Coordinates of C-alpha atoms in Angstrom, one line a residue:
M613 CA 0.0 0.1 0.0
L614 CA 2.9 2.3 0.8
K615 CA 4.6 1.4 -2.5
F616 CA 1.5 2.5 -4.4
F617 CA 1.2 5.9 -2.8
R618 CA 5.1 6.2 -3.0
R619 CA 4.8 5.6 -6.8
I620 CA 2.0 7.9 -7.5
R621 CA 4.1 10.7 -5.5
R622 CA 7.2 9.9 -7.7
K623 CA 5.2 10.1 -10.7
L624 CA 3.5 13.3 -10.2
L625 CA 6.8 15.0 -9.1
A626 CA 8.6 13.5 -12.2
E627 CA 6.0 15.1 -14.5
K628 CA 6.1 18.3 -12.6
K629 CA 2.3 18.4 -12.1
I630 CA 2.6 20.4 -9.0
S631 CA -1.1 21.1 -8.9
N632 CA -2.1 17.4 -8.9
Y633 CA 0.5 16.7 -6.4
L634 CA -0.8 19.3 -4.0
I635 CA -4.5 17.7 -4.6
Y636 CA -2.9 14.2 -3.8
S637 CA -1.1 15.5 -0.8
I638 CA -4.2 17.1 0.6
G639 CA -6.2 14.1 -0.1
E640 CA -3.6 12.0 1.7
I641 CA -3.9 14.3 4.6
L642 CA -7.6 13.9 4.8
L643 CA -7.2 9.9 4.7
V644 CA -4.8 10.3 7.7
V645 CA -7.1 12.8 9.5
L646 CA -10.1 10.5 8.7
G647 CA -8.2 7.5 9.9
I648 CA -7.3 9.3 13.3
L649 CA -11.1 10.3 13.9
I650 CA -12.1 6.7 13.2
A651 CA -9.8 5.5 15.7
L652 CA -10.8 8.1 18.2
Q653 CA -14.5 7.3 17.6
I654 CA -13.9 3.4 18.3
N655 CA -11.7 4.4 21.4
S656 CA -14.9 6.5 22.7
W657 CA -17.2 3.5 22.1
N658 CA -15.0 1.1 24.0
E659 CA -14.7 3.5 27.0
D660 CA -18.6 3.9 26.7
R661 CA -18.8 -0.1 26.6
L662 CA -16.7 -0.4 29.5
E663 CA -18.2 2.4 31.7
K664 CA -21.7 0.6 31.1
K665 CA -20.1 -2.6 32.1
L666 CA -18.8 -1.0 35.3
E667 CA -22.1 0.4 35.8
I668 CA -24.0 -2.6 35.6
K669 CA -21.6 -4.4 37.9
L670 CA -21.7 -1.7 40.5
L671 CA -25.4 -1.9 40.3
Q672 CA -25.7 -5.8 40.7
S673 CA -23.2 -5.4 43.9
L674 CA -25.2 -2.7 45.3
K675 CA -28.3 -5.0 44.7
S676 CA -26.6 -7.6 46.6
D677 CA -25.5 -5.2 49.5
L678 CA -29.0 -4.2 50.0
N679 CA -30.4 -7.6 49.9
G680 CA -27.8 -8.5 52.4
S681 CA -28.7 -5.5 54.5
I682 CA -32.6 -6.5 54.4
N683 CA -31.8 -9.9 55.7
D684 CA -29.4 -8.3 58.3
M685 CA -32.3 -6.0 59.3
S686 CA -35.0 -8.8 59.4
K687 CA -32.9 -10.7 61.8
V688 CA -32.5 -7.5 63.8
L689 CA -36.1 -7.0 64.0
E690 CA -36.7 -10.5 64.9
V691 CA -34.3 -10.4 67.9
D692 CA -35.5 -7.0 68.9
S693 CA -39.4 -8.0 69.0
I694 CA -38.4 -11.0 71.1
M695 CA -36.6 -8.3 73.2
V696 CA -39.8 -6.2 73.6
I697 CA -42.0 -9.2 74.4
K698 CA -39.3 -10.2 77.2
G699 CA -39.1 -6.7 78.3
E700 CA -42.9 -6.3 78.8
Q701 CA -43.2 -9.4 80.8
L702 CA -40.5 -8.3 83.2
I703 CA -42.4 -4.9 83.5
Q704 CA -45.4 -6.7 84.2
I705 CA -43.6 -8.9 87.0
L706 CA -42.0 -5.7 88.3
E707 CA -45.2 -3.9 88.3
D708 CA -47.0 -6.3 90.3
E709 CA -46.5 -5.5 94.1
A710 CA -47.5 -9.1 95.1
S711 CA -44.6 -10.7 93.1
T712 CA -41.2 -12.0 94.4
Y713 CA -37.9 -12.4 92.7
Q714 CA -38.3 -15.6 90.5
D715 CA -35.6 -17.5 88.7
S716 CA -37.5 -16.8 85.4
M717 CA -36.6 -12.9 85.8
D718 CA -33.1 -14.0 85.3
Q719 CA -33.8 -14.8 81.8
L720 CA -35.9 -11.7 81.0
F721 CA -32.9 -9.5 82.6
G722 CA -30.8 -11.2 80.0
W723 CA -32.9 -10.2 77.1
I724 CA -32.6 -6.5 78.0
E725 CA -28.9 -6.7 77.6
I726 CA -29.2 -7.9 74.0
W727 CA -28.3 -5.2 71.6
D728 CA -27.9 -6.1 68.0
P729 CA -27.5 -3.0 66.0
F730 CA -28.4 -3.1 62.4
D731 CA -25.3 -2.4 60.5
P732 CA -26.0 -1.5 56.8
R733 CA -23.5 -3.0 54.1
M734 CA -21.8 -0.1 52.7
M735 CA -18.8 -1.6 50.7
T736 CA -20.2 -1.3 47.2
Y737 CA -21.2 2.5 48.0
E738 CA -17.9 3.3 49.3
N739 CA -16.5 1.9 46.2
L740 CA -18.9 4.0 44.3
K741 CA -18.0 7.2 46.3
S742 CA -14.3 6.7 45.3
L743 CA -15.1 6.0 41.6
G744 CA -17.5 9.1 41.4
Y745 CA -21.2 9.2 41.2
S746 CA -21.1 9.8 37.7
V747 CA -20.7 6.0 37.1
I748 CA -24.4 5.8 37.4
S749 CA -26.0 7.2 34.5
N750 CA -29.4 7.5 35.6
D751 CA -29.9 10.5 37.6
T752 CA -33.1 9.6 39.7
L753 CA -31.4 6.4 40.8
R754 CA -28.2 7.9 41.5
S755 CA -30.0 10.6 43.6
N756 CA -31.9 7.9 45.3
I757 CA -28.9 5.8 46.0
I758 CA -27.0 8.8 47.4
Y759 CA -30.2 9.5 49.5
L760 CA -30.5 6.1 51.0
F761 CA -26.9 5.7 52.2
D762 CA -25.8 9.3 52.9
N763 CA -29.0 10.2 54.8
A764 CA -31.4 7.2 55.4
F765 CA -28.5 4.8 56.6
A766 CA -26.7 7.7 58.4
R767 CA -29.6 8.9 60.4
H768 CA -30.1 5.1 61.6
K769 CA -26.5 4.9 62.8
T770 CA -27.1 8.4 64.7
A771 CA -30.3 6.9 66.2
S772 CA -28.6 3.3 66.8
S773 CA -25.6 5.1 68.8
T774 CA -28.1 7.3 70.6
V775 CA -30.1 4.4 71.8
V776 CA -27.0 2.3 72.6
S777 CA -25.7 5.4 74.9
I778 CA -29.3 5.8 76.5
L779 CA -30.1 2.3 77.1
P780 CA -27.5 1.9 80.1
N781 CA -29.1 4.9 81.7
Q782 CA -32.6 3.7 81.6
V783 CA -31.6 0.4 82.8
E784 CA -30.0 1.9 86.0
L785 CA -33.3 3.8 86.4
I786 CA -35.3 0.5 86.7
F787 CA -33.3 -0.7 89.5

């Protein structure tokens, strides 16, 4: 291919057809520019494809984290429900003036000390933050994810730490 273009160039210069040579060289420059533009477009398509692949992978991982968090939350709610029931039983016994200490109260007091805080799974979200939120192309989905992790889960963590710090004080008031 290069020999072909080289022959054309030499032939035009040998025949002293400068105007034809200039047209030829402009055409050759346009071919090079066109090749570069095509290469850049292919590179852009490839980058877009890789970004979409990363987005899908992150969204699948976020879905997995959220499903795991839902399962963890269900377990915490189950234990908390039992704790509330046992606490109500203990309160009934303590409010009854005729009741005396019973061995079953040891178990009920034990339930008061159980605290299983919910800790959402945040690893994929932290990874998303470090990569940049713009990885997620859907604006509504992106803002909902940010709200969930930065606001809802943050409020939950603040509320959990407040409850943990209040619980010992309330337990002391009962005795």
